[in-house]
PDB file of C-alpha atoms in Angstrom:
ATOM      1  CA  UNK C   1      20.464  22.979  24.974  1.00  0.00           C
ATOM      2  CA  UNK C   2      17.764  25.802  25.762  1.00  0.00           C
ATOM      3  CA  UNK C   3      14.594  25.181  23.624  1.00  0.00           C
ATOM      4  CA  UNK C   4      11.804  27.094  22.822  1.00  0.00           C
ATOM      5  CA  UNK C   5       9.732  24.320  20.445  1.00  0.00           C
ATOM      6  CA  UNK C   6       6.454  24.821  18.156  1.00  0.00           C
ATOM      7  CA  UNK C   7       3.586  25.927  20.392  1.00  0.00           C
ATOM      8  CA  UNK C   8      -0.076  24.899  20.428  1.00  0.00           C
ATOM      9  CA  UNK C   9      -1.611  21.591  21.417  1.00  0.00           C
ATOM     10  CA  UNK C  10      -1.758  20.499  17.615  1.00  0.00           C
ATOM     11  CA  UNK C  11       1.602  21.233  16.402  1.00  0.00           C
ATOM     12  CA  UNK C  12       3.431  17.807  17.922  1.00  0.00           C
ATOM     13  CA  UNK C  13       4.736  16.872  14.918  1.00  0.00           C
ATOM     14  CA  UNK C  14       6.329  20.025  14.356  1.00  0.00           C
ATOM     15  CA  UNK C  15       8.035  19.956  17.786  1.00  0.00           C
ATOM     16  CA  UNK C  16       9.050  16.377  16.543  1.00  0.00           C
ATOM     17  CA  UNK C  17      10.537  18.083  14.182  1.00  0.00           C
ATOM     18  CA  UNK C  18      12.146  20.639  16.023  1.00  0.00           C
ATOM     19  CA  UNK C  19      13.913  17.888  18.212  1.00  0.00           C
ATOM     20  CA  UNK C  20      15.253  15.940  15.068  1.00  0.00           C
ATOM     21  CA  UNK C  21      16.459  18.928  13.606  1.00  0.00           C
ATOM     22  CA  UNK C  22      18.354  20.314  16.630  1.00  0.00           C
ATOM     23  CA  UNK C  23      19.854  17.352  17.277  1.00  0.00           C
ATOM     24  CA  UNK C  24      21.326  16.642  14.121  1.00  0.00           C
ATOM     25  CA  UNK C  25      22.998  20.434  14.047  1.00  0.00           C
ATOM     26  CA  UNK C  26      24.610  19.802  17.517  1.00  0.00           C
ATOM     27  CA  UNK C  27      25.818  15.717  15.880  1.00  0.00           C
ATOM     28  CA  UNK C  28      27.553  17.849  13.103  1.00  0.00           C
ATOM     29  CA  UNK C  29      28.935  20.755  15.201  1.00  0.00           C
ATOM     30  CA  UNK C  30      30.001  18.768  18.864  1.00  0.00           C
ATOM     31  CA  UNK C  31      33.775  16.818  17.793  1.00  0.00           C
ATOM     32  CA  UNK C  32      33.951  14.095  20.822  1.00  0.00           C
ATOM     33  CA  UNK C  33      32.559  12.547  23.487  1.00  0.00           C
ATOM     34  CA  UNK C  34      30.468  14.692  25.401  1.00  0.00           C
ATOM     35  CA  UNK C  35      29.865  14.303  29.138  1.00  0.00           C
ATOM     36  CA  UNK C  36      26.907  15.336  30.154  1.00  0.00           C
ATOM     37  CA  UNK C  37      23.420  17.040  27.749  1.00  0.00           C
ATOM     38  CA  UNK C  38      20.928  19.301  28.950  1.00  0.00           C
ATOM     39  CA  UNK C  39      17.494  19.967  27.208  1.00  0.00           C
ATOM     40  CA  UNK C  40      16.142  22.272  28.979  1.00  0.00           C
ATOM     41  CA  UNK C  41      13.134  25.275  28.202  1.00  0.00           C
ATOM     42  CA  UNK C  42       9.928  25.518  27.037  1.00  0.00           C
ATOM     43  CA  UNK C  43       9.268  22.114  25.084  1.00  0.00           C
ATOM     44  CA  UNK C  44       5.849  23.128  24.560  1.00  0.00           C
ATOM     45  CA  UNK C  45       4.472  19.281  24.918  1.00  0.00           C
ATOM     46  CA  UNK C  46       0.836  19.157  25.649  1.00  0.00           C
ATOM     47  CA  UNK C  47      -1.770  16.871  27.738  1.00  0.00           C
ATOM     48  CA  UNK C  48      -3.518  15.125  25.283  1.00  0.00           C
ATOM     49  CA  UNK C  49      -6.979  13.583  25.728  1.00  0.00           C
ATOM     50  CA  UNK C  50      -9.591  12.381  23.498  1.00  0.00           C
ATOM     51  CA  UNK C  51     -13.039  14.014  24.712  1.00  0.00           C
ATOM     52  CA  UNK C  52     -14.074  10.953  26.143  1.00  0.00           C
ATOM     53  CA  UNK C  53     -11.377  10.744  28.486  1.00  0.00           C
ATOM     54  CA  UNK C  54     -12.094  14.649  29.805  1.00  0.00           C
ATOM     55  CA  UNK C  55     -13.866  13.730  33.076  1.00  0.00           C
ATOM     56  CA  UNK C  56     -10.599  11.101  34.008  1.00  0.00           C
ATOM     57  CA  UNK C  57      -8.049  13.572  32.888  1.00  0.00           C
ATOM     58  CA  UNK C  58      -9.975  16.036  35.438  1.00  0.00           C
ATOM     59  CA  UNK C  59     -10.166  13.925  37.670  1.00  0.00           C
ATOM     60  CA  UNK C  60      -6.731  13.110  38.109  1.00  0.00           C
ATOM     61  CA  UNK C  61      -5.574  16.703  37.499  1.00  0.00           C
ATOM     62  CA  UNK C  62      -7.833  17.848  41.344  1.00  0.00           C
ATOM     63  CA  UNK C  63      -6.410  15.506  42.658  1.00  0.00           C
ATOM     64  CA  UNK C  64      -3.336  15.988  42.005  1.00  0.00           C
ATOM     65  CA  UNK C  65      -2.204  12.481  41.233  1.00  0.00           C
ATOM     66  CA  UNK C  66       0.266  13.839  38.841  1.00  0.00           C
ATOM     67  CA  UNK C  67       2.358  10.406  38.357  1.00  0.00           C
ATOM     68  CA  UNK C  68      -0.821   8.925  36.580  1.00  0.00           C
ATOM     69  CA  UNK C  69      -1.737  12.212  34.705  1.00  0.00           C
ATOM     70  CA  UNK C  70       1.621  12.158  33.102  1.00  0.00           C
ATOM     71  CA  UNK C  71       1.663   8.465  32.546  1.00  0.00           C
ATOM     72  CA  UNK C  72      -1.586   8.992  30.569  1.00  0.00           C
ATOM     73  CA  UNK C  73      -2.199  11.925  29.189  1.00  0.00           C
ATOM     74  CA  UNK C  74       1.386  13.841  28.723  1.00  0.00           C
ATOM     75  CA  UNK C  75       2.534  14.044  25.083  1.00  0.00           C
ATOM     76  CA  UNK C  76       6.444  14.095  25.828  1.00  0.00           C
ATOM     77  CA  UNK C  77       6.295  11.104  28.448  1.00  0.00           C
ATOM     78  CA  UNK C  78       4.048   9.292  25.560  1.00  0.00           C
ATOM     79  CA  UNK C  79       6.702  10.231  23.236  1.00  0.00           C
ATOM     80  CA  UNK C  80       9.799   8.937  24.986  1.00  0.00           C
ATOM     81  CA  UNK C  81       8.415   5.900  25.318  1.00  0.00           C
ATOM     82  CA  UNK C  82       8.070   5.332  21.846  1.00  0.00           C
ATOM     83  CA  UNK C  83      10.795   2.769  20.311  1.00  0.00           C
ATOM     84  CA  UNK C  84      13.807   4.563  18.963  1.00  0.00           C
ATOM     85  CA  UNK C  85      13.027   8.168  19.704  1.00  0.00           C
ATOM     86  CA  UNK C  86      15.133  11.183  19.564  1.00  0.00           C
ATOM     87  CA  UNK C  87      15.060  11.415  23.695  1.00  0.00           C
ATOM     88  CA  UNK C  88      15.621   7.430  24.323  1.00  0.00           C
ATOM     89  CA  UNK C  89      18.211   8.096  26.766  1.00  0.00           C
ATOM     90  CA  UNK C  90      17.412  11.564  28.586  1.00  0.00           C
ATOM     91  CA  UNK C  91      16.113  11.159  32.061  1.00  0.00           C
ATOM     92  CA  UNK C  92      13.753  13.439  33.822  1.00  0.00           C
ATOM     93  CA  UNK C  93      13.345  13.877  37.487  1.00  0.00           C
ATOM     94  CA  UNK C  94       9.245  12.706  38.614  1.00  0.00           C
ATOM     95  CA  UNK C  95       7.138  15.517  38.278  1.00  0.00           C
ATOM     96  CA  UNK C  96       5.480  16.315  41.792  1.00  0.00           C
ATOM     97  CA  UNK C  97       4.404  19.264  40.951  1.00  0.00           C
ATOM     98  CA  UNK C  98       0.743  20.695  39.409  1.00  0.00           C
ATOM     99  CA  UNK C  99       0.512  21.330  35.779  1.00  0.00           C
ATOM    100  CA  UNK C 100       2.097  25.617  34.926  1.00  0.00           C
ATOM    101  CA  UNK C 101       0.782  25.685  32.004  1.00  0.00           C
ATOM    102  CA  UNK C 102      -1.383  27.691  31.183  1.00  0.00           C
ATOM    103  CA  UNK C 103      -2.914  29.088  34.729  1.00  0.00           C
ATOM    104  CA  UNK C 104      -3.904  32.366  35.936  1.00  0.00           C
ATOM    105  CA  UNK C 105      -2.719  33.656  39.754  1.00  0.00           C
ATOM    106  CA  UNK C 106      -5.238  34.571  42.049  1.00  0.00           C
ATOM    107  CA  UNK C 107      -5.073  36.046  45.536  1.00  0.00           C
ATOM    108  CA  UNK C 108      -6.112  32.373  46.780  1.00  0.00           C
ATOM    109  CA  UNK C 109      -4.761  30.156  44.493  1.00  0.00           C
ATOM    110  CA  UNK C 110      -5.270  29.594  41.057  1.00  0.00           C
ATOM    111  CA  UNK C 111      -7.185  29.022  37.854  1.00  0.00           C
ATOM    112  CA  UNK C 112      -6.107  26.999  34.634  1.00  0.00           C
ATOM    113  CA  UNK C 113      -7.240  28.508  31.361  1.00  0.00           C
ATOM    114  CA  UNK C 114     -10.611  27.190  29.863  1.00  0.00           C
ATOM    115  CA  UNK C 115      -9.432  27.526  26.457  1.00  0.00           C
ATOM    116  CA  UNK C 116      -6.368  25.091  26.536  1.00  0.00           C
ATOM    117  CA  UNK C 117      -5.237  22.201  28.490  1.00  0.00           C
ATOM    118  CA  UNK C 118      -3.557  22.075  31.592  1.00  0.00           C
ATOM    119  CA  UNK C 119       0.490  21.429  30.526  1.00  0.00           C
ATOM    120  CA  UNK C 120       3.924  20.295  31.668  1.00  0.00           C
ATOM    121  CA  UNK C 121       5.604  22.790  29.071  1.00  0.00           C
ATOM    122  CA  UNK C 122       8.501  24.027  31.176  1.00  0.00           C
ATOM    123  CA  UNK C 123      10.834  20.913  31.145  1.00  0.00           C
ATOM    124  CA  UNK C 124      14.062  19.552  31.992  1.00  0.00           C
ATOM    125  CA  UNK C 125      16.093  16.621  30.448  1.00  0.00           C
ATOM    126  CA  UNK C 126      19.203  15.334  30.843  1.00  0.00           C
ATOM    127  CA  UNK C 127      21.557  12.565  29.778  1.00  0.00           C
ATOM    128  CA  UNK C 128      25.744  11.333  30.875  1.00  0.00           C
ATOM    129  CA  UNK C 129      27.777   9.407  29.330  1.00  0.00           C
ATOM    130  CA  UNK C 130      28.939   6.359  31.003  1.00  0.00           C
ATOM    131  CA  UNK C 131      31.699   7.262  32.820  1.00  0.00           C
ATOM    132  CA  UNK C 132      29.401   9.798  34.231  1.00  0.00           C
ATOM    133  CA  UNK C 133      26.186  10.423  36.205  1.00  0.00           C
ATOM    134  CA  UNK C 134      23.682  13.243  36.395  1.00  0.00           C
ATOM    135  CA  UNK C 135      21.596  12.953  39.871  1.00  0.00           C
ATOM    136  CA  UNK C 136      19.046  15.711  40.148  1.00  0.00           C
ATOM    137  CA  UNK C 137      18.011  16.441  44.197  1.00  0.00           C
ATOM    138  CA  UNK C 138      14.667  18.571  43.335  1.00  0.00           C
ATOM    139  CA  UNK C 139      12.393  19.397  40.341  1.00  0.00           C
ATOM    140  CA  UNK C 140       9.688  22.008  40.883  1.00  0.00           C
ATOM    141  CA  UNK C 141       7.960  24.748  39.775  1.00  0.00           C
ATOM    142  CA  UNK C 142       8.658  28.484  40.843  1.00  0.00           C
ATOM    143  CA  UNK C 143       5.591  30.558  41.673  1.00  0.00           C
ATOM    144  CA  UNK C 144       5.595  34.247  39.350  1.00  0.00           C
TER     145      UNK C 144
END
């Protein structure tokens, strides 16, 4: 499945939405068991911090120490842990790579935009049945 969901940091209901709504389309059109799922694009999930919590999430995010930024701060991993969710049984790989969202290229580096937070939009999901198994060897992010 290749998504494009409901941008902006405030609209995480509607890309709740979005989920619930595609998968319930596929449930009606797919006849069997299916093998393997992808959900794969740009799921537009956000880091999400209350202002108090800026300095930490900045913290983290020089650093680097994108385990705990995720684990904190990242609206999809906060979402899949929720009881009974649409994505219960996808997997993703760890993230090891900085945020790509939203980030402008320089000649030495880079800069993340002031006017939004620094994101995990670009994701990859996946689920097997259990006769099957998905193993995924690498998960990164491709320089443009």
């Amino acid at each position: 499945l290749n998504v494009h969901l409901t941008p902006h940091e405030e609209n995480y209901n509607a890309r709740i939405k979005n989920l619930d709504d595609i998968f319930k389309k596929i449930a009606n059109e797919i006849e069997g068991p299916v093998d393997f799922t992808f959900l794969v694009g740009d799921l537009n999930f956000r880091m999400e911090y209350m202002f108090n919590e800026k300095k930490r999430f900045n913290s983290l995010l020089s650093n680097e120490n994108n385990r705990k930024l995720i684990k904190e701060f990242d609206q999809l991993s906060l979402f899949r842990k929720q009881p009974n969710n649409i994505l219960h049984d996808f997997d993703e790989k760890q993230i090891k790579f900085s945020p790509t969202f939203k980030y402008q290229k320089l000649k030495n580096g880079m800069k993340y935009s002031k006017k939004v937070n620094p994101s995990f939009t670009d994701r990859i999901l996946y689920k097997s049945s259990s006769s099957t198994s998905v193993y995924c060897s690498e998960y990164d992010s491709l320089p443009y």
